Short mmCIF file of N, CA and C in Angstrom, two decimals:
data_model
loop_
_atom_site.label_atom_id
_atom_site.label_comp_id
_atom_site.label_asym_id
_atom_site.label_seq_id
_atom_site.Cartn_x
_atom_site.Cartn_y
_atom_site.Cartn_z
N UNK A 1 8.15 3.31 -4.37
CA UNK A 1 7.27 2.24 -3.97
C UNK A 1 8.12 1.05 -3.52
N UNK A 2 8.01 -0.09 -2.67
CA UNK A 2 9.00 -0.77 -1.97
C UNK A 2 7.74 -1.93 -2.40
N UNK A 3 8.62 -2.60 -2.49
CA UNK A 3 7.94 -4.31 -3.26
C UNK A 3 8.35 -5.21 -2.68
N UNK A 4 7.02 -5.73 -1.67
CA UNK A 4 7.42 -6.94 -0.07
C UNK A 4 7.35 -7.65 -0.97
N UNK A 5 7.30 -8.10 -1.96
CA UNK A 5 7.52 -9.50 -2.14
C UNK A 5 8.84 -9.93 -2.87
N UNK A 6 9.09 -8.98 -3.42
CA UNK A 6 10.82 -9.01 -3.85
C UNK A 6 11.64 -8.20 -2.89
N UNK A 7 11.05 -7.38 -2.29
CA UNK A 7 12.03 -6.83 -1.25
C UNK A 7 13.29 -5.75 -2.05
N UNK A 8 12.21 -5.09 -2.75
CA UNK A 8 12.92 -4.26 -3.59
C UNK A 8 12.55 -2.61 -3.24
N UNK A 9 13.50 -1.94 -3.45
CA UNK A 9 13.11 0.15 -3.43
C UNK A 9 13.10 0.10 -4.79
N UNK A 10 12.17 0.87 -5.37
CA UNK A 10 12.34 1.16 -6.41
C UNK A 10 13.57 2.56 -7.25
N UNK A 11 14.04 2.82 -8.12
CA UNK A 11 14.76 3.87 -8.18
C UNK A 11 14.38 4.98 -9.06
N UNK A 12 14.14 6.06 -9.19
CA UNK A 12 13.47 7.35 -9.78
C UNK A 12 14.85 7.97 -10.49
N UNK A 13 14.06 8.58 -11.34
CA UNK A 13 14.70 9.41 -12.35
C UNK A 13 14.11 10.74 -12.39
N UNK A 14 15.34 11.99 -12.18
CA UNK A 14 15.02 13.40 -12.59
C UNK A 14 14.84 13.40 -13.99
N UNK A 15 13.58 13.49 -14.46
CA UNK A 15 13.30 13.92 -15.80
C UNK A 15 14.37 14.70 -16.71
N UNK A 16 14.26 15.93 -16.16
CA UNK A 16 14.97 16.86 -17.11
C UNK A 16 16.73 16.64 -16.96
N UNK A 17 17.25 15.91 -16.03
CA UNK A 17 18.51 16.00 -16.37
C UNK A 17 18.90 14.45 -16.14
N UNK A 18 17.96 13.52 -15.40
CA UNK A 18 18.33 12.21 -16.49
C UNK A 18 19.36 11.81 -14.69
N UNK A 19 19.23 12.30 -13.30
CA UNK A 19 19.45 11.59 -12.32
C UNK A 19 19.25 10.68 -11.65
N UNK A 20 19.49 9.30 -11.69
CA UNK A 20 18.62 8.73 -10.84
C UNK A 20 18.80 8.74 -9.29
N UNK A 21 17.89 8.40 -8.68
CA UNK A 21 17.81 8.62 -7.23
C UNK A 21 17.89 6.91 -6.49
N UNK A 22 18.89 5.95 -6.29
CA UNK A 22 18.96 4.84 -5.76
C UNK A 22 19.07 4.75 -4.60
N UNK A 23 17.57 4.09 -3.69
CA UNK A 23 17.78 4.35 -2.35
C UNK A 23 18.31 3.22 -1.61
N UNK A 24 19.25 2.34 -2.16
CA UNK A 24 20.60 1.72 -1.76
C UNK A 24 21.52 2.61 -1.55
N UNK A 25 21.52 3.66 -1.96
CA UNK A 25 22.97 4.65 -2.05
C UNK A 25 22.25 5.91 -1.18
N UNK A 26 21.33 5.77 -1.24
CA UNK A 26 20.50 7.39 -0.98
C UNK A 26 21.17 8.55 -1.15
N UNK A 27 21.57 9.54 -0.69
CA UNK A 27 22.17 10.99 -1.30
C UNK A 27 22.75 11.68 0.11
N UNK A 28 23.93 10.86 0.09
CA UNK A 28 24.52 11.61 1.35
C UNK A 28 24.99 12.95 1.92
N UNK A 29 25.01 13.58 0.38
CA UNK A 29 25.60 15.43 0.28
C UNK A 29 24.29 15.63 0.78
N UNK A 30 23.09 14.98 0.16
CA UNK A 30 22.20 16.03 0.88
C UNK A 30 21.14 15.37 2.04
N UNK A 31 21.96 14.40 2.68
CA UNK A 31 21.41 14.17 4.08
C UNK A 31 20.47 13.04 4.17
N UNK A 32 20.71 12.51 3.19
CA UNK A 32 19.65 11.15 2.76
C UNK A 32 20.14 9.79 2.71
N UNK A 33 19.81 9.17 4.05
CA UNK A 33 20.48 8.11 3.85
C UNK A 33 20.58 7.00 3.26
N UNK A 34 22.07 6.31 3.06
CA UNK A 34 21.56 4.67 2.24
C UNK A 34 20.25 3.92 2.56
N UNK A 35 19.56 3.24 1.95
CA UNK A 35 18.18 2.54 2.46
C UNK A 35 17.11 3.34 2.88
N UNK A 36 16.76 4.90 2.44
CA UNK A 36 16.28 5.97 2.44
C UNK A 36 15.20 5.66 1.32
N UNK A 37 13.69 4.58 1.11
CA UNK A 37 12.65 5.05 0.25
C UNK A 37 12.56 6.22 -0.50
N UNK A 38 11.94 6.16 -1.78
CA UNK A 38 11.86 7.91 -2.22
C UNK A 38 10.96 8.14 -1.90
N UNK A 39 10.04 7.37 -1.24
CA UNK A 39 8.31 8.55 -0.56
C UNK A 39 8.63 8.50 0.49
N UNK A 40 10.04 8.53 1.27
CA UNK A 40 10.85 8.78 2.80
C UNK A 40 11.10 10.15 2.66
N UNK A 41 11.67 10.59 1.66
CA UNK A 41 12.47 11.66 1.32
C UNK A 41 11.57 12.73 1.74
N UNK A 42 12.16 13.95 2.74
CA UNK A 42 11.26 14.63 2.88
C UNK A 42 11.25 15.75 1.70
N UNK A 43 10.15 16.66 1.67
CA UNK A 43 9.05 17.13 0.37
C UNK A 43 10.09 18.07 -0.34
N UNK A 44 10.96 18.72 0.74
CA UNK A 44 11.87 20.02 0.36
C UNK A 44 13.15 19.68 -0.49
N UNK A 45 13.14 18.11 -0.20
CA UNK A 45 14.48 17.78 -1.21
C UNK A 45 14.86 18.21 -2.27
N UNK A 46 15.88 18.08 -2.99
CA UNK A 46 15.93 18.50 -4.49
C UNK A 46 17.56 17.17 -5.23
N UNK A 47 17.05 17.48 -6.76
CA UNK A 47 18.16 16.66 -7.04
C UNK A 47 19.41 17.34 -7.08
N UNK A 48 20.24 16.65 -6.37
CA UNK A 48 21.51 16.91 -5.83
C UNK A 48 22.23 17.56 -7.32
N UNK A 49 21.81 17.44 -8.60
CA UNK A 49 22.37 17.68 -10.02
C UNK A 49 22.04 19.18 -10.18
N UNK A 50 20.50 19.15 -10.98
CA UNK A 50 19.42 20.20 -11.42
C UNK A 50 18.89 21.07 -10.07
N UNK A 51 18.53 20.57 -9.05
CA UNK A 51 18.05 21.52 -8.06
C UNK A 51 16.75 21.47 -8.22
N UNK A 52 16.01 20.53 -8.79
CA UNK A 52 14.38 20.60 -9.02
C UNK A 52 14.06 19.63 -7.88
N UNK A 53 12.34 19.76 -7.69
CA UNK A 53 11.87 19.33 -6.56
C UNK A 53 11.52 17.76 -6.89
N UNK A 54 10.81 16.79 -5.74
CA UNK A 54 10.49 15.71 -6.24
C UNK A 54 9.26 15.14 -7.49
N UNK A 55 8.32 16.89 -7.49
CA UNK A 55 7.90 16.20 -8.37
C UNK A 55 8.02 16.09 -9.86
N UNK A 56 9.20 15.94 -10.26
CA UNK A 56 9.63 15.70 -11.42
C UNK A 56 10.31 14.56 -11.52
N UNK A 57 10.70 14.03 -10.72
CA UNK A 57 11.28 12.55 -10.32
C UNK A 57 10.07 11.15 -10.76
N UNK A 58 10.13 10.41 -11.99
CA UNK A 58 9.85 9.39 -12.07
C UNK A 58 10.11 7.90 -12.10
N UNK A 59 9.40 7.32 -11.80
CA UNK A 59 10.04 5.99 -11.37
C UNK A 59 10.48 4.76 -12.63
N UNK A 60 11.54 4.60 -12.68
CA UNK A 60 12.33 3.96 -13.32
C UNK A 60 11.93 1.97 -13.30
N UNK A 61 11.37 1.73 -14.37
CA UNK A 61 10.91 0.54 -14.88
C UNK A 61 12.24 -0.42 -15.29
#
């Protein structure tokens, strides 16, 4: 979720192995660029760690 009024990405966490996903850095091994949203990410992604899909990825408070 991206927050216009702070001008913030938010950053997600792979549940089961505890990755987070920072889309300042985005995930360049797997083709995702810096400043890359996580509802950008297309559906087939996986975490670059575990190999699980996005929907196990929650968003980090």
């Amino acid at each position: 979720m991206y927050n216009k009024k702070k001008n913030i990405m938010k950053k997600y966490e792979c549940e089961p192995c505890g990755y987070v996903y920072d889309p300042e850095v985005g995930d360049p091994d797997g083709g995702i660029a810096p400043g890359t949203p996580f509802e950008d990410i297309p559906e087939d992604w996986v975490c670059p760690i575990c190999g699980l899909g996005k929907e196990v990825f929650v968003v980090v408070e």
